[in-house]
PDB file of C-alpha atoms in Angstrom:
ATOM      1  CA  UNK A   1     -46.707 217.210  90.954  1.00 71.00           C
ATOM      2  CA  UNK A   2     -47.356 213.579  89.973  1.00 76.00           C
ATOM      3  CA  UNK A   3     -49.129 212.713  86.749  1.00 85.00           C
ATOM      4  CA  UNK A   4     -51.996 210.265  87.074  1.00 86.00           C
ATOM      5  CA  UNK A   5     -51.479 207.022  85.192  1.00 89.00           C
ATOM      6  CA  UNK A   6     -53.984 206.184  82.495  1.00 91.00           C
ATOM      7  CA  UNK A   7     -55.217 202.590  82.852  1.00 94.00           C
ATOM      8  CA  UNK A   8     -54.534 200.588  79.692  1.00 96.00           C
ATOM      9  CA  UNK A   9     -56.518 197.574  78.503  1.00 96.00           C
ATOM     10  CA  UNK A  10     -56.080 195.222  75.547  1.00 97.00           C
ATOM     11  CA  UNK A  11     -58.784 194.805  72.900  1.00 96.00           C
ATOM     12  CA  UNK A  12     -59.549 191.109  72.321  1.00 96.00           C
ATOM     13  CA  UNK A  13     -60.346 191.842  68.657  1.00 95.00           C
ATOM     14  CA  UNK A  14     -57.233 193.624  67.390  1.00 95.00           C
ATOM     15  CA  UNK A  15     -55.014 192.856  70.430  1.00 96.00           C
ATOM     16  CA  UNK A  16     -53.892 196.495  70.740  1.00 97.00           C
ATOM     17  CA  UNK A  17     -53.454 198.169  74.128  1.00 97.00           C
ATOM     18  CA  UNK A  18     -55.458 201.376  74.435  1.00 96.00           C
ATOM     19  CA  UNK A  19     -56.661 203.638  77.246  1.00 96.00           C
ATOM     20  CA  UNK A  20     -59.525 202.032  79.167  1.00 94.00           C
ATOM     21  CA  UNK A  21     -61.957 204.873  78.447  1.00 92.00           C
ATOM     22  CA  UNK A  22     -61.668 204.302  74.661  1.00 93.00           C
ATOM     23  CA  UNK A  23     -62.828 200.677  74.885  1.00 94.00           C
ATOM     24  CA  UNK A  24     -66.160 198.947  75.522  1.00 94.00           C
ATOM     25  CA  UNK A  25     -66.294 196.514  78.445  1.00 96.00           C
ATOM     26  CA  UNK A  26     -68.256 193.289  78.214  1.00 95.00           C
ATOM     27  CA  UNK A  27     -68.969 191.558  81.529  1.00 96.00           C
ATOM     28  CA  UNK A  28     -69.751 187.916  82.145  1.00 94.00           C
ATOM     29  CA  UNK A  29     -71.432 187.040  85.438  1.00 94.00           C
ATOM     30  CA  UNK A  30     -73.510 184.029  86.512  1.00 93.00           C
ATOM     31  CA  UNK A  31     -73.877 182.670  82.983  1.00 92.00           C
ATOM     32  CA  UNK A  32     -74.923 185.998  81.423  1.00 93.00           C
ATOM     33  CA  UNK A  33     -72.851 188.144  79.090  1.00 94.00           C
ATOM     34  CA  UNK A  34     -73.728 191.807  78.566  1.00 93.00           C
ATOM     35  CA  UNK A  35     -72.302 195.206  77.721  1.00 93.00           C
ATOM     36  CA  UNK A  36     -71.078 197.087  80.780  1.00 93.00           C
ATOM     37  CA  UNK A  37     -71.383 200.841  80.094  1.00 90.00           C
ATOM     38  CA  UNK A  38     -70.228 201.821  83.602  1.00 91.00           C
ATOM     39  CA  UNK A  39     -67.159 199.589  83.674  1.00 90.00           C
ATOM     40  CA  UNK A  40     -68.034 198.484  87.204  1.00 91.00           C
ATOM     41  CA  UNK A  41     -70.353 195.495  86.748  1.00 94.00           C
ATOM     42  CA  UNK A  42     -69.634 192.277  88.614  1.00 94.00           C
ATOM     43  CA  UNK A  43     -67.864 189.415  86.919  1.00 94.00           C
ATOM     44  CA  UNK A  44     -65.062 188.877  84.479  1.00 95.00           C
ATOM     45  CA  UNK A  45     -64.598 191.628  81.952  1.00 95.00           C
ATOM     46  CA  UNK A  46     -63.240 191.797  78.447  1.00 96.00           C
ATOM     47  CA  UNK A  47     -62.587 194.908  76.378  1.00 96.00           C
ATOM     48  CA  UNK A  48     -63.247 195.688  72.713  1.00 95.00           C
ATOM     49  CA  UNK A  49     -62.557 198.656  70.448  1.00 94.00           C
ATOM     50  CA  UNK A  50     -65.753 200.333  69.195  1.00 92.00           C
ATOM     51  CA  UNK A  51     -65.001 199.215  65.606  1.00 92.00           C
ATOM     52  CA  UNK A  52     -66.951 196.619  63.631  1.00 90.00           C
ATOM     53  CA  UNK A  53     -63.816 194.815  62.447  1.00 93.00           C
ATOM     54  CA  UNK A  54     -62.800 194.227  66.086  1.00 94.00           C
ATOM     55  CA  UNK A  55     -66.286 192.862  66.844  1.00 92.00           C
ATOM     56  CA  UNK A  56     -65.991 190.477  63.892  1.00 91.00           C
ATOM     57  CA  UNK A  57     -62.478 189.311  64.830  1.00 94.00           C
ATOM     58  CA  UNK A  58     -63.471 188.683  68.448  1.00 93.00           C
ATOM     59  CA  UNK A  59     -66.594 186.751  67.384  1.00 91.00           C
ATOM     60  CA  UNK A  60     -64.686 184.664  64.854  1.00 92.00           C
ATOM     61  CA  UNK A  61     -61.963 183.698  67.338  1.00 94.00           C
ATOM     62  CA  UNK A  62     -64.488 183.200  70.177  1.00 93.00           C
ATOM     63  CA  UNK A  63     -62.302 185.533  72.253  1.00 94.00           C
ATOM     64  CA  UNK A  64     -65.175 186.940  74.317  1.00 93.00           C
ATOM     65  CA  UNK A  65     -66.416 183.499  75.327  1.00 93.00           C
ATOM     66  CA  UNK A  66     -62.910 182.368  76.276  1.00 94.00           C
ATOM     67  CA  UNK A  67     -62.098 185.501  78.253  1.00 94.00           C
ATOM     68  CA  UNK A  68     -65.265 185.602  80.352  1.00 94.00           C
ATOM     69  CA  UNK A  69     -65.188 181.799  80.715  1.00 93.00           C
ATOM     70  CA  UNK A  70     -68.845 181.426  79.700  1.00 93.00           C
ATOM     71  CA  UNK A  71     -70.020 179.432  76.691  1.00 93.00           C
ATOM     72  CA  UNK A  72     -71.883 181.773  74.304  1.00 92.00           C
ATOM     73  CA  UNK A  73     -74.196 180.366  71.632  1.00 92.00           C
ATOM     74  CA  UNK A  74     -73.866 181.533  68.050  1.00 91.00           C
ATOM     75  CA  UNK A  75     -77.260 183.265  68.228  1.00 94.00           C
ATOM     76  CA  UNK A  76     -76.347 185.117  71.440  1.00 92.00           C
ATOM     77  CA  UNK A  77     -73.000 186.157  69.921  1.00 91.00           C
ATOM     78  CA  UNK A  78     -74.814 187.642  66.920  1.00 91.00           C
ATOM     79  CA  UNK A  79     -77.160 189.534  69.281  1.00 93.00           C
ATOM     80  CA  UNK A  80     -74.189 190.774  71.299  1.00 92.00           C
ATOM     81  CA  UNK A  81     -72.408 192.025  68.164  1.00 89.00           C
ATOM     82  CA  UNK A  82     -75.578 193.927  67.154  1.00 92.00           C
ATOM     83  CA  UNK A  83     -75.820 195.428  70.669  1.00 92.00           C
ATOM     84  CA  UNK A  84     -72.166 196.468  70.424  1.00 90.00           C
ATOM     85  CA  UNK A  85     -72.757 198.163  67.066  1.00 89.00           C
ATOM     86  CA  UNK A  86     -75.717 200.120  68.490  1.00 92.00           C
ATOM     87  CA  UNK A  87     -73.746 201.048  71.612  1.00 89.00           C
ATOM     88  CA  UNK A  88     -70.785 202.232  69.519  1.00 87.00           C
ATOM     89  CA  UNK A  89     -73.078 204.434  67.402  1.00 88.00           C
ATOM     90  CA  UNK A  90     -74.652 206.057  70.474  1.00 88.00           C
ATOM     91  CA  UNK A  91     -71.347 206.612  72.299  1.00 83.00           C
ATOM     92  CA  UNK A  92     -68.686 207.748  69.807  1.00 73.00           C
TER      93      UNK A  92
END
């Protein structure tokens, strides 16, 4: 019997490849950037580990903005990091 492959994605914070279900997807579509809990939202997606140091690294390097190809203001990035922290606490 064949074993199903586990999809791997790379975290833009720590740059480590991990199984897709262990990461948080952020989607950028029509100028908006938001957390995608289902993993199926429209637009370009970027993945992050649910750790605060990965959030900080990605924000510092502007990796999320570059990956989704949408310019994110500093204020919106701070809001997004706070949303990510709350999401990570709710979904361990």
